[in-house]
XYZ file of C-alpha atoms in Angstrom:
530
model
C -99.225 80.300 -109.508
C -101.759 79.358 -111.994
C -103.559 76.687 -110.016
C -105.326 78.237 -106.934
C -106.678 75.397 -104.598
C -109.474 76.100 -102.454
C -110.816 74.514 -99.318
C -114.446 74.608 -100.931
C -113.965 72.704 -104.052
C -117.356 71.655 -105.463
C -118.349 68.105 -105.330
C -118.524 67.981 -109.246
C -114.890 69.123 -109.344
C -113.879 66.427 -107.039
C -115.612 63.872 -109.059
C -113.865 64.883 -112.234
C -110.433 64.613 -110.224
C -111.241 61.106 -109.268
C -112.729 60.158 -112.797
C -116.119 59.570 -111.173
C -117.926 60.486 -114.067
C -121.335 59.056 -113.077
C -121.563 61.734 -110.121
C -120.299 64.444 -112.390
C -122.364 67.695 -112.666
C -121.477 70.445 -114.960
C -119.156 72.914 -113.381
C -120.009 76.799 -113.276
C -117.237 79.205 -114.726
C -116.690 80.172 -111.160
C -116.034 76.838 -109.990
C -113.505 76.096 -112.833
C -111.777 79.430 -111.978
C -111.207 78.228 -108.352
C -109.836 75.104 -109.734
C -107.120 76.202 -112.211
C -106.427 78.832 -114.727
C -108.435 78.280 -117.856
C -106.040 79.822 -120.284
C -103.412 77.609 -119.309
C -105.343 74.322 -119.498
C -103.458 72.742 -122.095
C -100.067 73.867 -120.705
C -100.655 72.867 -117.182
C -102.089 69.349 -118.018
C -100.155 68.365 -121.035
C -98.427 64.993 -120.657
C -95.455 64.731 -123.198
C -95.607 61.025 -123.145
C -99.245 60.535 -123.817
C -100.684 60.558 -127.399
C -104.272 62.042 -126.779
C -106.710 62.767 -129.485
C -109.511 65.417 -128.340
C -113.093 63.434 -128.353
C -114.752 66.652 -129.704
C -112.587 66.031 -132.719
C -113.590 62.506 -133.269
C -117.204 63.772 -132.905
C -116.637 66.303 -135.547
C -114.828 63.921 -137.910
C -117.593 61.204 -137.683
C -120.240 63.802 -137.987
C -118.665 65.256 -140.896
C -118.499 62.082 -142.692
C -121.966 61.044 -141.780
C -123.328 64.034 -143.524
C -120.848 63.200 -146.291
C -123.009 59.927 -146.720
C -126.335 61.398 -146.101
C -125.903 63.888 -149.105
C -124.451 61.203 -151.388
C -127.274 59.193 -150.671
C -129.564 62.303 -151.297
C -128.281 63.819 -154.541
C -127.432 60.632 -156.374
C -130.669 60.561 -158.071
C -130.169 63.704 -159.747
C -127.575 62.276 -161.746
C -128.883 58.737 -162.072
C -132.346 60.024 -163.126
C -130.822 61.141 -166.499
C -129.283 57.544 -166.925
C -132.587 56.023 -165.902
C -134.925 57.493 -168.256
C -134.831 56.397 -172.009
C -134.529 60.065 -173.394
C -133.872 59.880 -176.912
C -136.812 61.714 -177.817
C -136.508 64.207 -174.942
C -133.019 65.051 -176.360
C -134.240 65.559 -179.641
C -136.736 68.056 -178.175
C -134.188 70.066 -176.251
C -131.714 70.415 -179.069
C -134.639 71.643 -181.564
C -135.923 74.041 -178.929
C -132.580 75.460 -177.897
C -130.355 74.977 -180.843
C -130.360 78.728 -181.728
C -129.426 79.476 -177.820
C -125.723 77.912 -177.966
C -124.930 76.862 -181.447
C -121.312 76.831 -181.312
C -120.894 75.308 -178.008
C -123.427 72.709 -179.103
C -121.433 71.844 -182.172
C -118.355 71.638 -180.051
C -119.777 69.327 -177.479
C -121.801 67.203 -179.969
C -119.784 64.166 -179.300
C -120.237 64.240 -175.548
C -124.023 65.068 -175.705
C -124.395 62.148 -177.951
C -122.495 60.001 -175.284
C -125.537 60.344 -172.877
C -126.839 57.234 -174.550
C -124.022 55.106 -173.220
C -125.142 55.229 -169.704
C -125.847 51.623 -168.461
C -128.655 50.147 -166.764
C -132.364 49.230 -167.440
C -133.865 52.178 -169.038
C -137.521 53.484 -168.240
C -140.338 55.346 -170.114
C -140.936 58.251 -167.571
C -142.326 61.375 -168.871
C -141.465 64.743 -167.248
C -144.374 64.870 -164.652
C -143.351 61.254 -163.396
C -139.936 62.312 -163.082
C -140.946 65.297 -161.202
C -142.998 63.312 -158.925
C -139.874 60.889 -157.980
C -137.667 63.677 -157.778
C -139.865 65.646 -155.220
C -140.866 62.511 -153.374
C -137.654 62.755 -151.133
C -139.250 66.022 -149.489
C -142.729 64.514 -148.954
C -142.234 63.513 -145.299
C -138.643 64.980 -145.046
C -139.939 68.308 -143.410
C -142.041 66.165 -140.985
C -138.980 64.352 -139.251
C -136.991 67.665 -139.799
C -139.440 69.440 -137.532
C -139.597 66.636 -135.109
C -136.056 65.539 -135.316
C -134.851 68.048 -132.797
C -137.276 67.115 -130.148
C -136.648 63.192 -130.713
C -132.676 64.015 -130.369
C -133.481 65.633 -126.762
C -135.674 62.811 -125.890
C -133.922 59.765 -127.230
C -130.485 61.119 -127.669
C -128.687 62.875 -130.541
C -126.196 60.235 -130.984
C -128.885 57.669 -131.517
C -131.027 59.837 -133.876
C -128.181 60.789 -136.241
C -127.074 57.311 -136.426
C -130.493 55.867 -137.064
C -131.043 58.632 -139.758
C -128.083 57.786 -141.650
C -128.480 53.862 -140.965
C -131.825 53.706 -142.147
C -131.167 55.773 -145.202
C -128.139 53.502 -146.204
C -130.420 50.293 -146.020
C -133.213 52.063 -148.099
C -130.545 53.232 -150.748
C -129.552 49.624 -151.131
C -132.914 48.716 -151.738
C -133.675 51.447 -154.335
C -132.557 49.528 -157.511
C -135.155 46.537 -156.483
C -137.847 49.140 -155.779
C -137.378 50.521 -159.087
C -137.933 47.378 -160.769
C -141.167 47.073 -159.049
C -142.755 50.181 -160.215
C -142.942 53.896 -160.103
C -145.132 53.671 -156.643
C -142.506 51.478 -154.962
C -139.660 53.630 -156.052
C -141.531 56.983 -154.662
C -142.247 55.151 -151.332
C -138.705 54.112 -151.005
C -137.480 57.661 -151.715
C -139.884 59.205 -149.390
C -138.808 56.809 -146.574
C -135.223 58.067 -147.390
C -136.710 61.748 -146.617
C -137.958 60.357 -143.192
C -134.583 59.268 -142.314
C -132.377 62.250 -143.565
C -134.788 64.411 -141.870
C -133.545 63.544 -138.439
C -129.757 64.090 -139.354
C -129.581 67.802 -139.428
C -131.380 68.585 -136.122
C -129.698 65.545 -134.342
C -126.040 66.529 -135.316
C -126.756 70.221 -134.456
C -127.570 69.099 -131.020
C -124.310 67.059 -131.051
C -122.475 69.955 -132.033
C -124.096 72.168 -129.105
C -123.004 69.526 -126.783
C -119.351 69.076 -127.523
C -118.325 72.298 -129.044
C -116.641 75.030 -126.795
C -117.892 78.421 -127.370
C -114.812 79.826 -129.215
C -114.524 76.844 -131.298
C -118.190 76.750 -132.487
C -117.812 78.350 -135.924
C -114.894 75.979 -136.883
C -116.528 72.709 -135.510
C -120.063 73.589 -137.080
C -118.413 74.689 -140.311
C -116.157 71.469 -140.478
C -119.057 69.209 -139.696
C -121.784 70.628 -141.971
C -119.037 70.995 -144.881
C -119.599 67.440 -145.205
C -122.956 68.206 -147.122
C -120.778 69.972 -149.564
C -118.017 67.206 -149.863
C -121.072 64.918 -150.159
C -122.452 66.422 -152.969
C -119.188 66.713 -154.620
C -118.594 62.814 -154.200
C -122.082 61.983 -155.372
C -122.259 64.086 -158.558
C -118.825 63.265 -159.551
C -119.067 59.559 -158.857
C -122.555 58.870 -159.862
C -121.782 59.978 -163.430
C -118.882 57.766 -163.670
C -120.584 54.776 -162.140
C -123.699 55.222 -164.314
C -121.405 54.564 -167.208
C -119.191 51.918 -165.642
C -119.856 48.564 -167.406
C -117.867 46.739 -164.724
C -120.213 48.376 -161.865
C -123.199 47.559 -163.685
C -124.372 50.905 -164.643
C -126.827 53.338 -162.473
C -127.762 50.790 -159.956
C -124.191 50.842 -158.611
C -124.691 54.467 -157.624
C -127.177 53.153 -154.944
C -125.418 50.169 -153.994
C -121.941 51.808 -153.578
C -123.115 54.802 -151.459
C -125.717 52.341 -149.229
C -122.734 50.101 -148.551
C -120.627 52.978 -147.441
C -123.363 54.421 -145.330
C -123.768 51.133 -143.487
C -120.162 50.759 -142.631
C -120.096 54.342 -141.176
C -122.939 53.384 -138.944
C -120.933 50.861 -137.311
C -118.087 53.451 -136.615
C -120.534 55.879 -135.127
C -121.883 53.285 -133.027
C -118.676 52.052 -131.535
C -116.612 55.343 -131.027
C -119.363 58.170 -130.222
C -120.837 59.060 -126.740
C -123.936 61.218 -126.308
C -122.215 63.952 -124.233
C -118.656 64.730 -122.999
C -119.466 63.706 -119.240
C -120.471 60.224 -120.611
C -117.290 59.525 -122.497
C -115.164 57.197 -120.318
C -111.767 58.362 -121.648
C -112.121 61.930 -122.140
C -109.302 64.053 -120.451
C -110.239 66.220 -117.595
C -108.939 69.265 -119.208
C -111.179 68.706 -122.438
C -114.021 68.290 -120.161
C -113.149 71.758 -118.594
C -112.511 73.405 -121.755
C -116.220 72.279 -123.118
C -117.864 73.250 -119.961
C -115.948 76.667 -119.521
C -118.721 78.569 -121.366
C -121.759 79.235 -119.089
C -124.246 78.265 -122.246
C -122.608 74.722 -122.500
C -123.601 74.327 -118.562
C -127.152 74.701 -119.550
C -129.072 71.347 -119.047
C -129.493 69.605 -122.325
C -131.796 66.863 -121.245
C -134.437 69.196 -119.901
C -137.552 68.601 -122.376
C -139.059 71.882 -121.212
C -139.714 73.802 -124.685
C -141.130 77.486 -124.612
C -142.803 77.057 -127.937
C -144.895 80.228 -127.566
C -141.583 82.417 -126.786
C -139.831 80.714 -129.627
C -142.289 81.626 -132.362
C -142.661 85.126 -131.089
C -138.891 85.580 -131.222
C -137.684 87.926 -133.747
C -133.936 86.730 -133.656
C -135.574 83.038 -134.163
C -137.580 84.409 -137.425
C -134.403 85.764 -138.528
C -132.685 82.569 -138.565
C -135.812 81.295 -140.609
C -135.429 83.776 -143.034
C -131.674 83.167 -143.479
C -132.346 79.476 -143.658
C -134.995 79.524 -146.235
C -133.063 81.851 -148.577
C -130.139 79.482 -148.330
C -132.209 76.300 -148.537
C -134.075 77.686 -151.830
C -130.581 78.333 -153.465
C -129.408 74.900 -152.478
C -132.624 73.169 -153.958
C -131.970 75.072 -157.317
C -128.394 74.430 -157.458
C -128.273 70.386 -156.333
C -131.436 69.297 -158.044
C -131.909 71.584 -161.251
C -128.366 72.455 -162.156
C -127.579 69.145 -163.906
C -130.700 69.661 -166.098
C -129.503 73.292 -167.040
C -126.093 72.015 -167.968
C -127.483 69.098 -170.272
C -130.428 71.017 -171.572
C -128.726 74.438 -172.282
C -124.957 73.923 -172.287
C -125.442 70.300 -173.762
C -123.041 68.452 -171.457
C -123.104 64.664 -171.214
C -124.438 63.059 -168.041
C -120.758 62.350 -166.790
C -119.839 65.840 -167.513
C -122.876 67.175 -165.870
C -122.252 65.458 -162.613
C -118.444 66.490 -162.818
C -119.160 70.164 -163.379
C -122.011 70.241 -160.870
C -120.240 68.414 -158.053
C -116.585 69.602 -158.122
C -117.318 73.240 -157.416
C -118.706 72.117 -154.274
C -115.223 71.695 -152.893
C -115.104 75.416 -153.028
C -118.133 75.906 -150.745
C -116.403 73.557 -148.099
C -113.047 75.786 -148.560
C -115.049 78.856 -148.038
C -116.930 77.596 -144.970
C -113.368 76.459 -143.160
C -111.687 79.758 -144.092
C -114.632 82.006 -143.158
C -115.072 80.042 -139.699
C -111.468 80.492 -138.928
C -111.711 84.435 -139.551
C -114.970 84.626 -137.683
C -113.490 82.802 -134.666
C -110.653 84.906 -134.677
C -112.863 88.114 -134.897
C -115.032 86.926 -132.023
C -112.119 85.815 -129.725
C -110.367 89.226 -130.240
C -113.704 91.092 -129.219
C -113.234 93.651 -132.050
C -116.832 92.924 -133.019
C -119.709 91.442 -131.152
C -120.728 87.870 -132.186
C -124.102 89.249 -133.602
C -122.169 91.687 -135.980
C -119.768 88.893 -137.087
C -122.635 86.354 -138.003
C -124.505 89.160 -139.967
C -121.402 90.045 -141.959
C -120.493 86.666 -143.028
C -124.074 85.687 -143.830
C -124.496 88.838 -145.886
C -121.357 88.118 -147.732
C -122.288 84.665 -148.346
C -125.920 85.133 -149.543
C -125.686 88.618 -151.408
C -122.499 87.306 -152.894
C -124.332 84.122 -154.152
C -127.268 86.272 -155.620
C -124.650 88.437 -157.491
C -123.015 85.461 -159.165
C -126.575 84.070 -160.122
C -127.237 87.531 -161.842
C -123.810 87.304 -163.463
C -124.511 83.871 -165.049
C -127.811 85.218 -166.798
C -125.636 87.744 -168.627
C -122.948 85.388 -169.623
C -124.491 84.063 -172.646
C -123.028 80.718 -173.792
C -119.646 81.155 -172.386
C -119.463 77.903 -170.615
C -116.126 78.139 -168.931
C -117.364 81.879 -167.425
C -120.360 80.022 -166.213
C -118.641 77.287 -164.252
C -116.242 79.858 -162.961
C -119.099 82.017 -161.513
C -120.828 78.828 -160.204
C -117.634 77.893 -158.367
C -117.466 81.460 -156.900
C -120.988 81.388 -155.960
C -120.481 78.082 -154.020
C -117.261 79.469 -152.185
C -118.807 82.544 -150.836
C -122.228 80.409 -150.136
C -119.922 78.666 -147.508
C -119.909 81.898 -145.219
C -123.087 80.951 -144.485
C -122.024 78.199 -141.862
C -120.379 81.236 -139.764
C -123.465 83.167 -140.318
C -127.172 82.122 -139.822
C -126.323 78.424 -139.350
C -124.365 78.679 -136.031
C -127.172 80.912 -134.634
C -129.191 78.039 -133.632
C -126.608 76.943 -131.176
C -125.930 80.366 -129.684
C -129.554 81.516 -129.336
C -130.097 78.508 -126.841
C -127.886 75.589 -126.949
C -129.983 72.763 -125.209
C -132.700 73.570 -127.904
C -130.042 73.882 -131.068
C -131.433 70.753 -132.615
C -134.977 71.729 -132.228
C -134.465 75.109 -133.479
C -132.648 73.891 -136.790
C -135.237 71.046 -136.986
C -137.943 74.067 -137.148
C -136.206 76.363 -139.581
C -134.936 73.290 -141.994
C -138.579 71.890 -142.059
C -140.314 74.806 -143.067
C -137.186 75.682 -145.433
C -137.258 72.102 -146.915
C -140.558 72.936 -148.622
C -138.450 74.686 -151.283
C -137.466 71.093 -152.422
C -141.031 70.664 -153.662
C -141.407 74.345 -154.786
C -138.215 74.663 -156.836
C -138.968 71.675 -159.263
C -142.350 72.818 -160.045
C -141.318 76.442 -160.520
C -138.412 75.179 -162.766
C -140.996 72.935 -164.550
C -143.375 75.877 -165.092
C -140.680 78.401 -166.227
C -138.915 75.761 -168.634
C -142.386 74.266 -169.871
C -141.806 75.832 -173.545
C -138.196 74.720 -173.689
C -134.729 74.493 -172.118
C -133.843 78.131 -173.197
C -131.473 80.432 -171.599
C -134.243 82.901 -171.501
C -136.369 80.566 -169.452
C -133.624 79.358 -167.010
C -132.762 83.013 -166.402
C -136.204 83.509 -164.904
C -135.236 80.808 -162.441
C -132.090 82.361 -161.467
C -133.629 85.846 -161.259
C -136.197 84.403 -158.652
C -133.368 82.651 -156.848
C -131.363 85.842 -156.763
C -134.190 87.743 -155.289
C -134.959 85.413 -152.474
C -131.203 85.532 -151.641
C -131.457 89.263 -151.358
C -134.662 89.460 -149.514
C -133.808 86.906 -147.103
C -130.670 88.689 -146.232
C -132.226 91.883 -145.396
C -134.635 90.372 -143.120
C -131.844 88.529 -141.425
C -129.579 91.535 -140.909
C -132.577 93.455 -139.271
C -133.591 90.950 -136.702
C -130.787 88.558 -136.153
C -128.951 88.162 -132.713
C -126.366 85.832 -131.418
C -127.080 86.338 -127.804
C -128.537 83.968 -125.591
C -132.381 84.633 -125.615
C -134.492 85.827 -122.872
C -136.529 82.636 -122.706
C -133.070 80.637 -122.573
C -131.859 82.812 -119.540
C -135.269 82.528 -117.869
C -134.979 78.716 -117.977
C -131.456 78.798 -116.861
C -132.280 81.177 -113.847
C -135.212 78.564 -112.862
C -132.541 75.641 -112.956
C -130.057 77.591 -111.098
C -132.775 78.765 -108.348
C -133.802 74.974 -108.108
C -130.336 73.795 -107.730
C -129.563 76.283 -104.960
C -132.461 75.397 -103.139
C -131.736 71.739 -103.173
C -128.178 72.508 -101.988
C -129.603 74.695 -99.093
């Protein structure tokens, strides 16, 4: 028989059977094995007459759409900026400086290039320096809340912090057109405040994943949730270009009004349907609760605010995750903030076409993330490879593959179709990172997953300030292929170096400082019981 009843069932298990979630304490693996056979969980408790949607899937679904909203509001300015600036003279400079670079392609796309002037909405005479200040203002305070977001998620709850981050950004996005009319300084302030709000999102949602994802589903749930960043980028780039040219929607202001309104609506859904932890959910099934807490890591206390800072900063696996994150983030900054300028300045695409060509290939990143996560979880569950080995393999495939694609773009000349294909392939393999370093934050020590991601992301987000200035320095003499190739060389080099460092020091095992804290907690529980 699968079910093996025992006389000494723990109080926590009785509480679950009686649906007394207030007195529930997370069961140990031994207690679970005493209660029922874990591998038969869904067969044993399945009720044919009941339609039950796993609550962890709802968390993943709304978490995914939360990041979709966050990234639509984050990158829409990359496209809208082209429509907001009175760039007639600038376009003439670009054509004069790069006319000998891709002459045939320029002539073939002459009509679409001239179409840039058809973007609707008020125009502003902002020079390159002012545009750079506006574009980088998002990251002025972003790294601060990214660094502290994990702590706030533990202190006040990940549900509250993630919802507040996306909700506040939505309101600020709705106010952006008004701030633009007031002047450059108010515009910069609003964008900086948006960065403050979005800095909370990544650490908070990573904390939610660590609390809701069973061990053998971590790669898939993490990849599904964080692929929202790719889908949000697709939607923002694609829709923003069309909205900037839409007379019915009023031009570029609609890129802020539409995404801000959608984000506000999402906040209402998140507030109603999401609960902080599985044991707080009033309608979660007993079998799903058991499944989530089957893993010993998921039984660690998430509300404990003890943070071993010294041991974290001296942990080599933690530094490995930082190296991996920085390399990934640097490449992301180049692809999301600078690529539209490359497509319009070197390949001479229109605003609308640049948005579509920059955004649509991000679907491949989401596809790569989902497919690789499935394979990674299968390899882990089969126990053919260790979890650490699986993480290193997928991270290396993602980052090295991305670097190779960038180098291939530098030798592709003016073959626009080939460049777009290589860019799409780059994003596909880049999605493998979600089964690499990204999920490492959860595995090193689940209760601190949000804080660890906040630390690595806050440092890595500084590349959002570095990249625009680096690109401006390289392209100061003109938007030529030679100048842009320098940007791609540096980015590919960072991909390669960060991957080497990650592969040397990375680990997917629960770290000693996490085990030590777990041991102290268990000892305290034992003493209390005695």
